[in-house]
Amino acid sequence: MTDPDSTFDSAAELLGRITEQLAAQLGQVHPDGRRHRKHDEEVRPPMNTPTLVAVGHGSRDPRARATLGRLLDRVRELRPGLDVRLAHIELNAPLLDEALADLAAEGRDAVLVPLLFAPGHHVTHDLPAALAAAPALRARVAEPLGAHPLLVEALAGRLAEAGWTPEDGSSRATGVVLASAGSRDPRSGAEIRRIAALLGERLGGVPVVPAYASAAAPTVPEAVRALAARGRHRVAVASCFTAPGLFATRAAAHAPWLAAAPLGAHPALARLVLHRYDQARTARTTTPVRELAAI
């Protein structure tokens, strides 16, 4: 025979549970009758959202891959639920062709975002060639990071971290060398010059001279000498590189005053990566998706 007290206790416990569940369900309902959605459900992209493939050059410097990994962690924080993957043109795994083959096997669409600053050979040839080698994949190539206020924000931020102050922007003794990799493509040089002009404006009108680690002139030492000839002896080197590597290290070694760190996981650079992704993903074009290339 059942103990009356135990029956009462069980019934009271059951009623309490029902009350708790009802309160929880009512708490998910707006006053107008709509149900609340969990935060991760609100921000999670749809399942058919293209994967963001950030494409770096690749480097023998072990810091490079880790730095790009931190950058992409910031991108994921800004866009929870977005599938974000890293690929490299050479030297580091995963290589781009392997990453694209994996995406094709998974039936995913993709947007390739070059972690490069201008439309040189890698952007205009290597990335489209990689897509051509993955005919089953629906993908498009975003523009390179390029001359954009977010890039300038990141460059100026790294200079400030190195010791640049607002007063330096108005000094007649200061100048900046914008160091980048370099390319034989004339469009690349034009884009870097636009970045330099925007950076000069951001810094208060100080002269910013583009310089290159390879394939183009002037070199960083030549640019430093050119500024010195104009009476600008306090020269800072801004690092237009996404991650540490041979070129970035050489450029910094030639700085007679300040040397900024590579852009790395700067928050503005993460926002720019997403901006280029969104531009490419939503672009209206009559060109077949997989044939859409950058500039």
PDB file of N, CA, C and O in Angstrom, residues 167-205:
ATOM      1  N   GLU A 167      51.274  63.930 -32.593  1.00  0.00           N
ATOM      2  CA  GLU A 167      52.203  65.038 -32.827  1.00  0.00           C
ATOM      3  C   GLU A 167      53.189  64.715 -33.954  1.00  0.00           C
ATOM      4  O   GLU A 167      53.649  65.621 -34.669  1.00  0.00           O
ATOM      5  N   ASP A 168      53.511  63.443 -34.138  1.00  0.00           N
ATOM      6  CA  ASP A 168      54.445  63.060 -35.206  1.00  0.00           C
ATOM      7  C   ASP A 168      53.872  63.370 -36.581  1.00  0.00           C
ATOM      8  O   ASP A 168      54.615  63.630 -37.527  1.00  0.00           O
ATOM      9  N   GLY A 169      52.548  63.355 -36.684  1.00  0.00           N
ATOM     10  CA  GLY A 169      51.928  63.622 -37.972  1.00  0.00           C
ATOM     11  C   GLY A 169      52.086  65.044 -38.445  1.00  0.00           C
ATOM     12  O   GLY A 169      51.972  65.318 -39.648  1.00  0.00           O
ATOM     13  N   SER A 170      52.339  65.961 -37.523  1.00  0.00           N
ATOM     14  CA  SER A 170      52.497  67.363 -37.906  1.00  0.00           C
ATOM     15  C   SER A 170      53.948  67.826 -37.902  1.00  0.00           C
ATOM     16  O   SER A 170      54.235  68.993 -38.182  1.00  0.00           O
ATOM     17  N   SER A 171      54.861  66.906 -37.611  1.00  0.00           N
ATOM     18  CA  SER A 171      56.277  67.264 -37.569  1.00  0.00           C
ATOM     19  C   SER A 171      56.868  67.274 -38.971  1.00  0.00           C
ATOM     20  O   SER A 171      56.590  66.393 -39.792  1.00  0.00           O
ATOM     21  N   ARG A 172      57.726  68.239 -39.226  1.00  0.00           N
ATOM     22  CA  ARG A 172      58.411  68.306 -40.514  1.00  0.00           C
ATOM     23  C   ARG A 172      59.610  67.367 -40.585  1.00  0.00           C
ATOM     24  O   ARG A 172      60.244  67.253 -41.629  1.00  0.00           O
ATOM     25  N   ALA A 173      59.866  66.689 -39.484  1.00  0.00           N
ATOM     26  CA  ALA A 173      61.026  65.792 -39.451  1.00  0.00           C
ATOM     27  C   ALA A 173      60.635  64.334 -39.653  1.00  0.00           C
ATOM     28  O   ALA A 173      61.506  63.479 -39.788  1.00  0.00           O
ATOM     29  N   THR A 174      59.335  64.056 -39.683  1.00  0.00           N
ATOM     30  CA  THR A 174      58.905  62.659 -39.736  1.00  0.00           C
ATOM     31  C   THR A 174      58.421  62.268 -41.130  1.00  0.00           C
ATOM     32  O   THR A 174      57.963  63.091 -41.920  1.00  0.00           O
ATOM     33  N   GLY A 175      58.497  60.981 -41.383  1.00  0.00           N
ATOM     34  CA  GLY A 175      57.971  60.400 -42.613  1.00  0.00           C
ATOM     35  C   GLY A 175      57.701  58.930 -42.384  1.00  0.00           C
ATOM     36  O   GLY A 175      58.118  58.356 -41.371  1.00  0.00           O
ATOM     37  N   VAL A 176      56.985  58.316 -43.309  1.00  0.00           N
ATOM     38  CA  VAL A 176      56.622  56.904 -43.182  1.00  0.00           C
ATOM     39  C   VAL A 176      56.935  56.188 -44.493  1.00  0.00           C
ATOM     40  O   VAL A 176      56.661  56.707 -45.581  1.00  0.00           O
ATOM     41  N   VAL A 177      57.503  54.996 -44.383  1.00  0.00           N
ATOM     42  CA  VAL A 177      57.668  54.099 -45.517  1.00  0.00           C
ATOM     43  C   VAL A 177      56.633  52.982 -45.371  1.00  0.00           C
ATOM     44  O   VAL A 177      56.558  52.334 -44.336  1.00  0.00           O
ATOM     45  N   LEU A 178      55.811  52.816 -46.401  1.00  0.00           N
ATOM     46  CA  LEU A 178      54.820  51.736 -46.409  1.00  0.00           C
ATOM     47  C   LEU A 178      55.447  50.537 -47.114  1.00  0.00           C
ATOM     48  O   LEU A 178      55.550  50.505 -48.342  1.00  0.00           O
ATOM     49  N   ALA A 179      55.871  49.554 -46.342  1.00  0.00           N
ATOM     50  CA  ALA A 179      56.567  48.390 -46.894  1.00  0.00           C
ATOM     51  C   ALA A 179      55.572  47.299 -47.261  1.00  0.00           C
ATOM     52  O   ALA A 179      54.709  46.930 -46.464  1.00  0.00           O
ATOM     53  N   SER A 180      55.691  46.777 -48.483  1.00  0.00           N
ATOM     54  CA  SER A 180      54.852  45.664 -48.933  1.00  0.00           C
ATOM     55  C   SER A 180      55.691  44.715 -49.772  1.00  0.00           C
ATOM     56  O   SER A 180      56.863  44.977 -50.050  1.00  0.00           O
ATOM     57  N   ALA A 181      55.071  43.615 -50.211  1.00  0.00           N
ATOM     58  CA  ALA A 181      55.843  42.562 -50.873  1.00  0.00           C
ATOM     59  C   ALA A 181      56.365  42.995 -52.242  1.00  0.00           C
ATOM     60  O   ALA A 181      57.513  42.733 -52.593  1.00  0.00           O
ATOM     61  N   GLY A 182      55.494  43.614 -53.056  1.00  0.00           N
ATOM     62  CA  GLY A 182      55.886  44.019 -54.395  1.00  0.00           C
ATOM     63  C   GLY A 182      55.376  43.074 -55.463  1.00  0.00           C
ATOM     64  O   GLY A 182      55.147  41.886 -55.208  1.00  0.00           O
ATOM     65  N   SER A 183      55.184  43.621 -56.654  1.00  0.00           N
ATOM     66  CA  SER A 183      54.682  42.843 -57.789  1.00  0.00           C
ATOM     67  C   SER A 183      55.067  43.550 -59.078  1.00  0.00           C
ATOM     68  O   SER A 183      55.208  44.771 -59.113  1.00  0.00           O
ATOM     69  N   ARG A 184      55.185  42.775 -60.149  1.00  0.00           N
ATOM     70  CA  ARG A 184      55.444  43.374 -61.460  1.00  0.00           C
ATOM     71  C   ARG A 184      54.166  43.886 -62.121  1.00  0.00           C
ATOM     72  O   ARG A 184      54.225  44.587 -63.123  1.00  0.00           O
ATOM     73  N   ASP A 185      53.027  43.537 -61.574  1.00  0.00           N
ATOM     74  CA  ASP A 185      51.749  43.985 -62.123  1.00  0.00           C
ATOM     75  C   ASP A 185      51.565  45.469 -61.810  1.00  0.00           C
ATOM     76  O   ASP A 185      51.556  45.857 -60.641  1.00  0.00           O
ATOM     77  N   PRO A 186      51.424  46.315 -62.830  1.00  0.00           N
ATOM     78  CA  PRO A 186      51.299  47.759 -62.565  1.00  0.00           C
ATOM     79  C   PRO A 186      50.068  48.104 -61.732  1.00  0.00           C
ATOM     80  O   PRO A 186      50.061  49.106 -61.021  1.00  0.00           O
ATOM     81  N   ARG A 187      49.023  47.273 -61.785  1.00  0.00           N
ATOM     82  CA  ARG A 187      47.835  47.531 -60.965  1.00  0.00           C
ATOM     83  C   ARG A 187      48.154  47.381 -59.487  1.00  0.00           C
ATOM     84  O   ARG A 187      47.558  48.053 -58.638  1.00  0.00           O
ATOM     85  N   SER A 188      49.091  46.499 -59.176  1.00  0.00           N
ATOM     86  CA  SER A 188      49.490  46.304 -57.791  1.00  0.00           C
ATOM     87  C   SER A 188      50.157  47.568 -57.251  1.00  0.00           C
ATOM     88  O   SER A 188      49.829  48.037 -56.156  1.00  0.00           O
ATOM     89  N   GLY A 189      51.099  48.118 -58.015  1.00  0.00           N
ATOM     90  CA  GLY A 189      51.762  49.344 -57.583  1.00  0.00           C
ATOM     91  C   GLY A 189      50.793  50.496 -57.411  1.00  0.00           C
ATOM     92  O   GLY A 189      50.897  51.275 -56.450  1.00  0.00           O
ATOM     93  N   ALA A 190      49.820  50.597 -58.306  1.00  0.00           N
ATOM     94  CA  ALA A 190      48.825  51.666 -58.197  1.00  0.00           C
ATOM     95  C   ALA A 190      48.001  51.515 -56.923  1.00  0.00           C
ATOM     96  O   ALA A 190      47.678  52.508 -56.249  1.00  0.00           O
ATOM     97  N   GLU A 191      47.663  50.275 -56.569  1.00  0.00           N
ATOM     98  CA  GLU A 191      46.865  50.051 -55.360  1.00  0.00           C
ATOM     99  C   GLU A 191      47.661  50.378 -54.103  1.00  0.00           C
ATOM    100  O   GLU A 191      47.139  50.992 -53.162  1.00  0.00           O
ATOM    101  N   ILE A 192      48.923  49.992 -54.070  1.00  0.00           N
ATOM    102  CA  ILE A 192      49.751  50.295 -52.900  1.00  0.00           C
ATOM    103  C   ILE A 192      49.931  51.806 -52.769  1.00  0.00           C
ATOM    104  O   ILE A 192      49.940  52.341 -51.646  1.00  0.00           O
ATOM    105  N   ARG A 193      50.045  52.512 -53.879  1.00  0.00           N
ATOM    106  CA  ARG A 193      50.152  53.974 -53.802  1.00  0.00           C
ATOM    107  C   ARG A 193      48.871  54.584 -53.242  1.00  0.00           C
ATOM    108  O   ARG A 193      48.914  55.572 -52.490  1.00  0.00           O
ATOM    109  N   ARG A 194      47.726  54.014 -53.590  1.00  0.00           N
ATOM    110  CA  ARG A 194      46.466  54.515 -53.015  1.00  0.00           C
ATOM    111  C   ARG A 194      46.417  54.266 -51.511  1.00  0.00           C
ATOM    112  O   ARG A 194      45.950  55.116 -50.741  1.00  0.00           O
ATOM    113  N   ILE A 195      46.898  53.097 -51.088  1.00  0.00           N
ATOM    114  CA  ILE A 195      46.946  52.812 -49.648  1.00  0.00           C
ATOM    115  C   ILE A 195      47.857  53.816 -48.947  1.00  0.00           C
ATOM    116  O   ILE A 195      47.529  54.340 -47.873  1.00  0.00           O
ATOM    117  N   ALA A 196      49.007  54.090 -49.547  1.00  0.00           N
ATOM    118  CA  ALA A 196      49.941  55.049 -48.950  1.00  0.00           C
ATOM    119  C   ALA A 196      49.310  56.434 -48.827  1.00  0.00           C
ATOM    120  O   ALA A 196      49.471  57.119 -47.802  1.00  0.00           O
ATOM    121  N   ALA A 197      48.578  56.860 -49.854  1.00  0.00           N
ATOM    122  CA  ALA A 197      47.933  58.175 -49.806  1.00  0.00           C
ATOM    123  C   ALA A 197      46.883  58.235 -48.702  1.00  0.00           C
ATOM    124  O   ALA A 197      46.791  59.227 -47.956  1.00  0.00           O
ATOM    125  N   LEU A 198      46.098  57.170 -48.561  1.00  0.00           N
ATOM    126  CA  LEU A 198      45.084  57.130 -47.503  1.00  0.00           C
ATOM    127  C   LEU A 198      45.733  57.128 -46.121  1.00  0.00           C
ATOM    128  O   LEU A 198      45.242  57.782 -45.191  1.00  0.00           O
ATOM    129  N   LEU A 199      46.845  56.408 -45.973  1.00  0.00           N
ATOM    130  CA  LEU A 199      47.534  56.380 -44.694  1.00  0.00           C
ATOM    131  C   LEU A 199      48.104  57.752 -44.357  1.00  0.00           C
ATOM    132  O   LEU A 199      48.035  58.198 -43.201  1.00  0.00           O
ATOM    133  N   GLY A 200      48.654  58.428 -45.352  1.00  0.00           N
ATOM    134  CA  GLY A 200      49.170  59.769 -45.114  1.00  0.00           C
ATOM    135  C   GLY A 200      48.087  60.717 -44.619  1.00  0.00           C
ATOM    136  O   GLY A 200      48.304  61.518 -43.700  1.00  0.00           O
ATOM    137  N   GLU A 201      46.907  60.629 -45.212  1.00  0.00           N
ATOM    138  CA  GLU A 201      45.789  61.451 -44.754  1.00  0.00           C
ATOM    139  C   GLU A 201      45.410  61.101 -43.319  1.00  0.00           C
ATOM    140  O   GLU A 201      45.143  61.987 -42.500  1.00  0.00           O
ATOM    141  N   ARG A 202      45.373  59.814 -43.014  1.00  0.00           N
ATOM    142  CA  ARG A 202      45.001  59.369 -41.673  1.00  0.00           C
ATOM    143  C   ARG A 202      45.996  59.877 -40.628  1.00  0.00           C
ATOM    144  O   ARG A 202      45.620  60.202 -39.481  1.00  0.00           O
ATOM    145  N   LEU A 203      47.266  59.986 -41.008  1.00  0.00           N
ATOM    146  CA  LEU A 203      48.306  60.386 -40.067  1.00  0.00           C
ATOM    147  C   LEU A 203      48.498  61.895 -40.000  1.00  0.00           C
ATOM    148  O   LEU A 203      49.456  62.365 -39.372  1.00  0.00           O
ATOM    149  N   GLY A 204      47.636  62.646 -40.655  1.00  0.00           N
ATOM    150  CA  GLY A 204      47.705  64.099 -40.551  1.00  0.00           C
ATOM    151  C   GLY A 204      48.471  64.789 -41.648  1.00  0.00           C
ATOM    152  O   GLY A 204      48.884  65.940 -41.493  1.00  0.00           O
ATOM    153  N   GLY A 205      48.695  64.097 -42.757  1.00  0.00           N
ATOM    154  CA  GLY A 205      49.368  64.732 -43.889  1.00  0.00           C
ATOM    155  C   GLY A 205      50.842  64.423 -43.999  1.00  0.00           C
ATOM    156  O   GLY A 205      51.528  64.965 -44.874  1.00  0.00           O
TER     157      GLY A 205
END
